[in-house]
Tab-separated table of C-alpha atoms in Angstrom:
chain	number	residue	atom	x	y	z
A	1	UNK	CA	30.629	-1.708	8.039
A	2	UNK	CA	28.879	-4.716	6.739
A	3	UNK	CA	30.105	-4.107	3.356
A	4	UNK	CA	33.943	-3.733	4.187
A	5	UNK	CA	33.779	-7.072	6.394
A	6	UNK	CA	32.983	-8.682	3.111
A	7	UNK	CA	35.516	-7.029	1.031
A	8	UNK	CA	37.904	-7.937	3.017
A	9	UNK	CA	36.533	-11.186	3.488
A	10	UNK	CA	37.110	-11.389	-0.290
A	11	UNK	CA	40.451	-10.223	0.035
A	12	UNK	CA	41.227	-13.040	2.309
A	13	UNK	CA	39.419	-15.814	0.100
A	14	UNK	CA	41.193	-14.288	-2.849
A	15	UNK	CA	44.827	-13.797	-1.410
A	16	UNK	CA	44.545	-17.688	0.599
A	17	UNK	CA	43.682	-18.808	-3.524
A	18	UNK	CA	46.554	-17.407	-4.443
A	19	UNK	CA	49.147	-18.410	-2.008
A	20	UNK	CA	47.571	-22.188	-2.934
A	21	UNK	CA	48.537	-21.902	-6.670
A	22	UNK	CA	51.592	-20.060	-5.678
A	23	UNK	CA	52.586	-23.242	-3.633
A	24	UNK	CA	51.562	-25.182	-6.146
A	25	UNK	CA	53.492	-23.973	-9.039
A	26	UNK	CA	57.005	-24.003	-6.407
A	27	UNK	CA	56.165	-27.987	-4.802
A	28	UNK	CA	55.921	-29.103	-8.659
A	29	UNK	CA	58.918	-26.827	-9.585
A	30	UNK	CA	61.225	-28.408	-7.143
A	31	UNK	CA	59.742	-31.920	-7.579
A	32	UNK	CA	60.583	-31.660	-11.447
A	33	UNK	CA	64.219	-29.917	-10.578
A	34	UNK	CA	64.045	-32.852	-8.323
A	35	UNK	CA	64.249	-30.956	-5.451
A	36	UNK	CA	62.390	-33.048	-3.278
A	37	UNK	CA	63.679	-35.904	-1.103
A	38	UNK	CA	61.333	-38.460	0.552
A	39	UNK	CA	62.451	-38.329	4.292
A	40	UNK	CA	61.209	-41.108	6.123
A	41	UNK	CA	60.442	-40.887	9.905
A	42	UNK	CA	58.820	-43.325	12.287
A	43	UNK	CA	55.574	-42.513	12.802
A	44	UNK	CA	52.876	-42.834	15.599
A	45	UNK	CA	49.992	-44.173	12.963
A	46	UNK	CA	47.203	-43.011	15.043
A	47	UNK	CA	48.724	-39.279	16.018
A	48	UNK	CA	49.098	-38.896	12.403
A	49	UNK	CA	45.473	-39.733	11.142
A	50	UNK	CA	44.000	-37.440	13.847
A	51	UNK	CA	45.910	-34.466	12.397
A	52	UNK	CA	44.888	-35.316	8.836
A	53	UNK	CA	40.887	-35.944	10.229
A	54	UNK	CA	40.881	-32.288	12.151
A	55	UNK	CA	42.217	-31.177	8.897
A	56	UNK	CA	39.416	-33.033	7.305
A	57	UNK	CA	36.736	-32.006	9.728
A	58	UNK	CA	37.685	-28.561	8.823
A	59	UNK	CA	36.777	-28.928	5.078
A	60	UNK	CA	33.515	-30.026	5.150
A	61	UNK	CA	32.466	-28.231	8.834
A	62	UNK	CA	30.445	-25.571	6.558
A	63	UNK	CA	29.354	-28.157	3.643
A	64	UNK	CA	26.646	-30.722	3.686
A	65	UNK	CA	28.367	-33.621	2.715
A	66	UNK	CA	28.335	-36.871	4.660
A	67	UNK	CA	31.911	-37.620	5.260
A	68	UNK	CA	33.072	-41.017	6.966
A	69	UNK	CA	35.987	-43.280	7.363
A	70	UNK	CA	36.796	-47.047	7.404
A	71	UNK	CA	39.794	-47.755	8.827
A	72	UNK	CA	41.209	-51.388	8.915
A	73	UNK	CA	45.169	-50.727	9.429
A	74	UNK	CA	46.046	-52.325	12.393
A	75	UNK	CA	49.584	-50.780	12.850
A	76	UNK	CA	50.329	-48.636	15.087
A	77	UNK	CA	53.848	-47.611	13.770
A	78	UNK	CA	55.139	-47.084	10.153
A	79	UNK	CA	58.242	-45.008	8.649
A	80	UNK	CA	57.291	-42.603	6.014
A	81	UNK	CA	57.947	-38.969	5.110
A	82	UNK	CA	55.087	-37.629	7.257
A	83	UNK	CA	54.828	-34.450	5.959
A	84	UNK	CA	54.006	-35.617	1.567
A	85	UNK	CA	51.876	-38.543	2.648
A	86	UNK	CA	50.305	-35.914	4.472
A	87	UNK	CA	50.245	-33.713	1.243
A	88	UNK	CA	49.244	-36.787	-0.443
A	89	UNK	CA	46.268	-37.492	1.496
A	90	UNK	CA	44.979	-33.640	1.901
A	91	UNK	CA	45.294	-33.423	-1.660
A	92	UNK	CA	42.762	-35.778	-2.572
A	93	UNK	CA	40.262	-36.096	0.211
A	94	UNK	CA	40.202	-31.590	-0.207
A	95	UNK	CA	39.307	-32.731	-4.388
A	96	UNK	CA	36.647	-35.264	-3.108
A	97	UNK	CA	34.938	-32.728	-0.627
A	98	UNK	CA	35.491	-29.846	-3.560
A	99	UNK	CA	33.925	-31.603	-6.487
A	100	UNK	CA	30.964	-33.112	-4.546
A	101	UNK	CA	28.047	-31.077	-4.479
A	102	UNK	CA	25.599	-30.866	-1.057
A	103	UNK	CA	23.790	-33.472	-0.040
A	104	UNK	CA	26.760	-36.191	-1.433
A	105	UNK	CA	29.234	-38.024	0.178
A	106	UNK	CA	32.828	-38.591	0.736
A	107	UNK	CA	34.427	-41.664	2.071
A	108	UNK	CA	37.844	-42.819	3.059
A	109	UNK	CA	38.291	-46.220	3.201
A	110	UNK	CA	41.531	-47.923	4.063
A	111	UNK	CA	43.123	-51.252	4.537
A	112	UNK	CA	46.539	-53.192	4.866
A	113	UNK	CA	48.213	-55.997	3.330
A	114	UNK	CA	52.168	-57.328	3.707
A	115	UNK	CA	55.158	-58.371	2.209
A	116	UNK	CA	56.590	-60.625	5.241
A	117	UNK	CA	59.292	-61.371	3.323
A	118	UNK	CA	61.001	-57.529	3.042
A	119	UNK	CA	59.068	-56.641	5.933
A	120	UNK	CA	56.416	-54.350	4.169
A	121	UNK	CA	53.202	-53.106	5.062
A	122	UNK	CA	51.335	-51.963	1.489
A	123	UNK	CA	49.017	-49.439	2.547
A	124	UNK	CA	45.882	-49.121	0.803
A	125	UNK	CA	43.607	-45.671	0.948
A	126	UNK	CA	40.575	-45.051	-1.495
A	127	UNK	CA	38.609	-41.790	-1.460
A	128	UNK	CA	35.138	-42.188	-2.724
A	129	UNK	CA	32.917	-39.538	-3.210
A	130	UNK	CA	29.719	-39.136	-5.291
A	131	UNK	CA	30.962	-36.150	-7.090
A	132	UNK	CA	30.606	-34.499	-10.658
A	133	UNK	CA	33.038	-37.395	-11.919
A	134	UNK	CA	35.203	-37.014	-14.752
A	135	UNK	CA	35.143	-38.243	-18.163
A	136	UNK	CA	37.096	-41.942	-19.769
A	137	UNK	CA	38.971	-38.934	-22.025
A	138	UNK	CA	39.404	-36.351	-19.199
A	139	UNK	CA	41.325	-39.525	-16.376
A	140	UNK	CA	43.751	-40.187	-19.341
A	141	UNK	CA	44.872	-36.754	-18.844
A	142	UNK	CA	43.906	-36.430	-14.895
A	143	UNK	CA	47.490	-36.200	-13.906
A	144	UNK	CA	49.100	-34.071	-16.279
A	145	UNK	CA	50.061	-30.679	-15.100
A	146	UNK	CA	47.430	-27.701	-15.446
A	147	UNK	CA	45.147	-29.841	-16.787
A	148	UNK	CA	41.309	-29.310	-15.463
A	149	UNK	CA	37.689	-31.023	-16.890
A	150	UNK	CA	35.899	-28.271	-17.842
A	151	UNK	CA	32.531	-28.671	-17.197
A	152	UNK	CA	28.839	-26.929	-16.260
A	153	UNK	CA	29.026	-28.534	-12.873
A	154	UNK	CA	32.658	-27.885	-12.284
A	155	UNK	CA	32.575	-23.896	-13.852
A	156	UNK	CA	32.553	-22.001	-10.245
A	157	UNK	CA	35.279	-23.990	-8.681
A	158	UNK	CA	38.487	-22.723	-8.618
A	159	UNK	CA	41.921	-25.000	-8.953
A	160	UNK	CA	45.049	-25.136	-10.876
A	161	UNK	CA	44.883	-28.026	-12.253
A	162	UNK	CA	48.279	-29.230	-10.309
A	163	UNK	CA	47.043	-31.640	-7.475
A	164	UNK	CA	46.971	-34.755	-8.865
A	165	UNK	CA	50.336	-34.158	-10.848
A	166	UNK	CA	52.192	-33.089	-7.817
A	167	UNK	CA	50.037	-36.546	-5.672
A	168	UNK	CA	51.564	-38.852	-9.090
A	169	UNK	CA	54.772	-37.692	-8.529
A	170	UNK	CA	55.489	-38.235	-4.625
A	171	UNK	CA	53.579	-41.482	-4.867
A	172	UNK	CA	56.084	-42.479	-7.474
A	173	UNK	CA	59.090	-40.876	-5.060
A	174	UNK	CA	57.731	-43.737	-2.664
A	175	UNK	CA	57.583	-46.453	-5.191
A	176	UNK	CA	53.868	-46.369	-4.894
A	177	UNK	CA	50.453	-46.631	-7.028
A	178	UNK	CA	47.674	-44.347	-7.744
A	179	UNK	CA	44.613	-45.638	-10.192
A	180	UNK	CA	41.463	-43.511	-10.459
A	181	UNK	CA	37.721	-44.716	-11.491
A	182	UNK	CA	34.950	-42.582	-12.465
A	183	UNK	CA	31.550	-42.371	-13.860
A	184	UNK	CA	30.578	-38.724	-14.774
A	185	UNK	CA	27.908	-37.451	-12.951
A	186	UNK	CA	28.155	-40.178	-11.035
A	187	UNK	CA	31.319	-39.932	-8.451
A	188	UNK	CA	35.050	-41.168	-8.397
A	189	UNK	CA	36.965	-43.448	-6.794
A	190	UNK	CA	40.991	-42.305	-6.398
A	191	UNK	CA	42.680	-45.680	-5.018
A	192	UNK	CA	46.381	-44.957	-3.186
A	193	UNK	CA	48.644	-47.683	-2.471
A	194	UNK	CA	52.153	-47.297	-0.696
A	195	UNK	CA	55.109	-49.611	0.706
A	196	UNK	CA	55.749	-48.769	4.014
A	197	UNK	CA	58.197	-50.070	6.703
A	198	UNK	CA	56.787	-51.529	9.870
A	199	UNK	CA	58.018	-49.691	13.271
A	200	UNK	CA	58.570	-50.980	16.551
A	201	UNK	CA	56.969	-49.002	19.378
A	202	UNK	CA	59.943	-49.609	21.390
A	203	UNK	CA	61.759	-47.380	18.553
A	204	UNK	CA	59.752	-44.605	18.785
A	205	UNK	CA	60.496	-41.602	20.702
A	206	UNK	CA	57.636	-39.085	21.102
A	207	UNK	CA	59.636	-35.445	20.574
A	208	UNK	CA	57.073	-33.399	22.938
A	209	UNK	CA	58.353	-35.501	26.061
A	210	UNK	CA	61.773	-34.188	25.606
A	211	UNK	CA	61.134	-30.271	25.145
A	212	UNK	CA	63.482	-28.583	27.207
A	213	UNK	CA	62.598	-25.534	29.433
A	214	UNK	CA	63.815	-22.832	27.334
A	215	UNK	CA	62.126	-19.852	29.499
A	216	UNK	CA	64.193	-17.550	30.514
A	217	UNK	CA	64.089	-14.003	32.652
A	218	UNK	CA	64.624	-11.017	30.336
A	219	UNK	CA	63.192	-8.241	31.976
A	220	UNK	CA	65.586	-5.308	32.379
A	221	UNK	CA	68.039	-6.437	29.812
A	222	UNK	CA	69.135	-4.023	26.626
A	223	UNK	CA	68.133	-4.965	22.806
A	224	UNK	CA	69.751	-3.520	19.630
A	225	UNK	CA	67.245	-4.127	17.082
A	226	UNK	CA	68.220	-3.834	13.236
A	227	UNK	CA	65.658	-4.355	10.957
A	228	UNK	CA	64.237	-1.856	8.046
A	229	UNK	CA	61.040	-2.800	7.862
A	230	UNK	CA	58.658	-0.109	9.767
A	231	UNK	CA	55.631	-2.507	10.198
A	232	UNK	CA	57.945	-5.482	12.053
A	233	UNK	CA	60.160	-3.355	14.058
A	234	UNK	CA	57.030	-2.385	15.793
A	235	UNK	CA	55.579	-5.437	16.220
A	236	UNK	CA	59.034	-7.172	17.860
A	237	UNK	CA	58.932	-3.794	19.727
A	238	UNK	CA	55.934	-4.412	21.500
A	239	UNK	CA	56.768	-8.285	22.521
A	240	UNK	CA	60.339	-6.795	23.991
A	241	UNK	CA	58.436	-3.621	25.774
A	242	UNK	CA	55.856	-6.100	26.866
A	243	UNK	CA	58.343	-8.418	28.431
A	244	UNK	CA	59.835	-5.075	30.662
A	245	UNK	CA	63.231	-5.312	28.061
A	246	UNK	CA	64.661	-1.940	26.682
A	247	UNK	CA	64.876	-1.851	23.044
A	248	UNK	CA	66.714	0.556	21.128
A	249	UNK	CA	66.536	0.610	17.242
């Protein structure tokens, strides 16, 4: 039994690896068919930090890295596409945590500066780590697609080599910057800067207050279900039994 939890264990390492560079390999696909569109959204600043720091928290939960954060913004509402600054952010702080070994450390540090004038806030986020580091030769190269340092220290880590070329090309979507600084063996520093709008609190309508009740009574009703796939007939099966509906297939 022991042996079959870690097989499939494996299995689930090895298919979640895959599915990564699958995604990969599509996101810089569509950005180069330019497929992507930046869809800015007013954001609640501090709701959207605590979803990337759970995310974060995750990452290093069963690695001994000290992780911390400086956070100097002061605005509580900005319009950007929520989801790729997301991307953006996960991206890098993942390649901080995955190329530092134990005992290192990782550290976001962020801060804010503005453009009064157009009404900009430049957002500034650098992820410091103390990591393997990359060569003066290797950062020339650091965001050109498929391309990984190979090194001793970096020989059991797995990656496509697509990150930073898919983070280079939404930052430039957004009309932003991204410089890198490293010492190998020594750590890097990956500095982020992006032109934001400023929001208005008073413009910002939180979606979760205005969920409608969408529950309904079912029970007793008839279902025709048509779907050829043995494995998720039974499945939607079981939710309609389960709710006292009669399904017929």
């Amino acid at each position: 039994e022991g042996r079959l939890d870690e097989y499939l264990d494996n299995i689930i390492v090895s298919g979640n690896y895959l599915l990564g560079v699958l995604n990969d390999v599509l996101e810089m696909a569509r950005i180069e068919n330019n497929k992507i569109t930046i869809d800015e959204e007013l954001v609640d600043v501090e709701e959207f930090k605590h979803g990337c720091l759970v995310s974060i928290e995750e990452l290093v939960k069963n690695k001994d890295i000290d992780f911390s954060i400086e956070d100097n913004g002061t605005n509580k509402y900005l319009y950007f596409d929520k989801v790729h600054v997301q991307e953006i952010f996960m991206n890098l702080a993942s390649n901080a945590i995955k190329y530092t070994p134990e005992g290192g450390s990782v550290k976001v540090v962020t801060n804010e500066s503005y453009d009064d004038k157009n009404d900009i806030v430049y957002i500034e986020s650098s992820f410091i780590d103390t990591g393997i580091g990359m060569s003066e030769e290797f950062i020339e190269h650091a965001f050109d697609s498929f391309e990984r340092e190979r090194t001793t220290a970096s020989a059991n880590l797995t990656g496509t080599g697509l990150g930073l070329a898919i983070v280079k090309r939404l930052i430039d979507l957004m009309n932003g910057t991204i410089s890198i600084e490293s010492t190998k063996g020594e750590g890097t520093i990956i500095t982020v800067k992006l032109p934001l709008r400023k929001g208005e609190a008073s413009d910002y309508v939180d979606k979760d207050e205005y969920v409608e009740d969408t529950s309904y009574d079912l029970r007793g009703i008839s279902v025709l279900l048509a779907e050829d796939n043995d494995i998720n007939a039974e499945i939607v099966m079981e939710f309609f039994e389960y709710g006292d509906m009669s399904i017929e297939r």
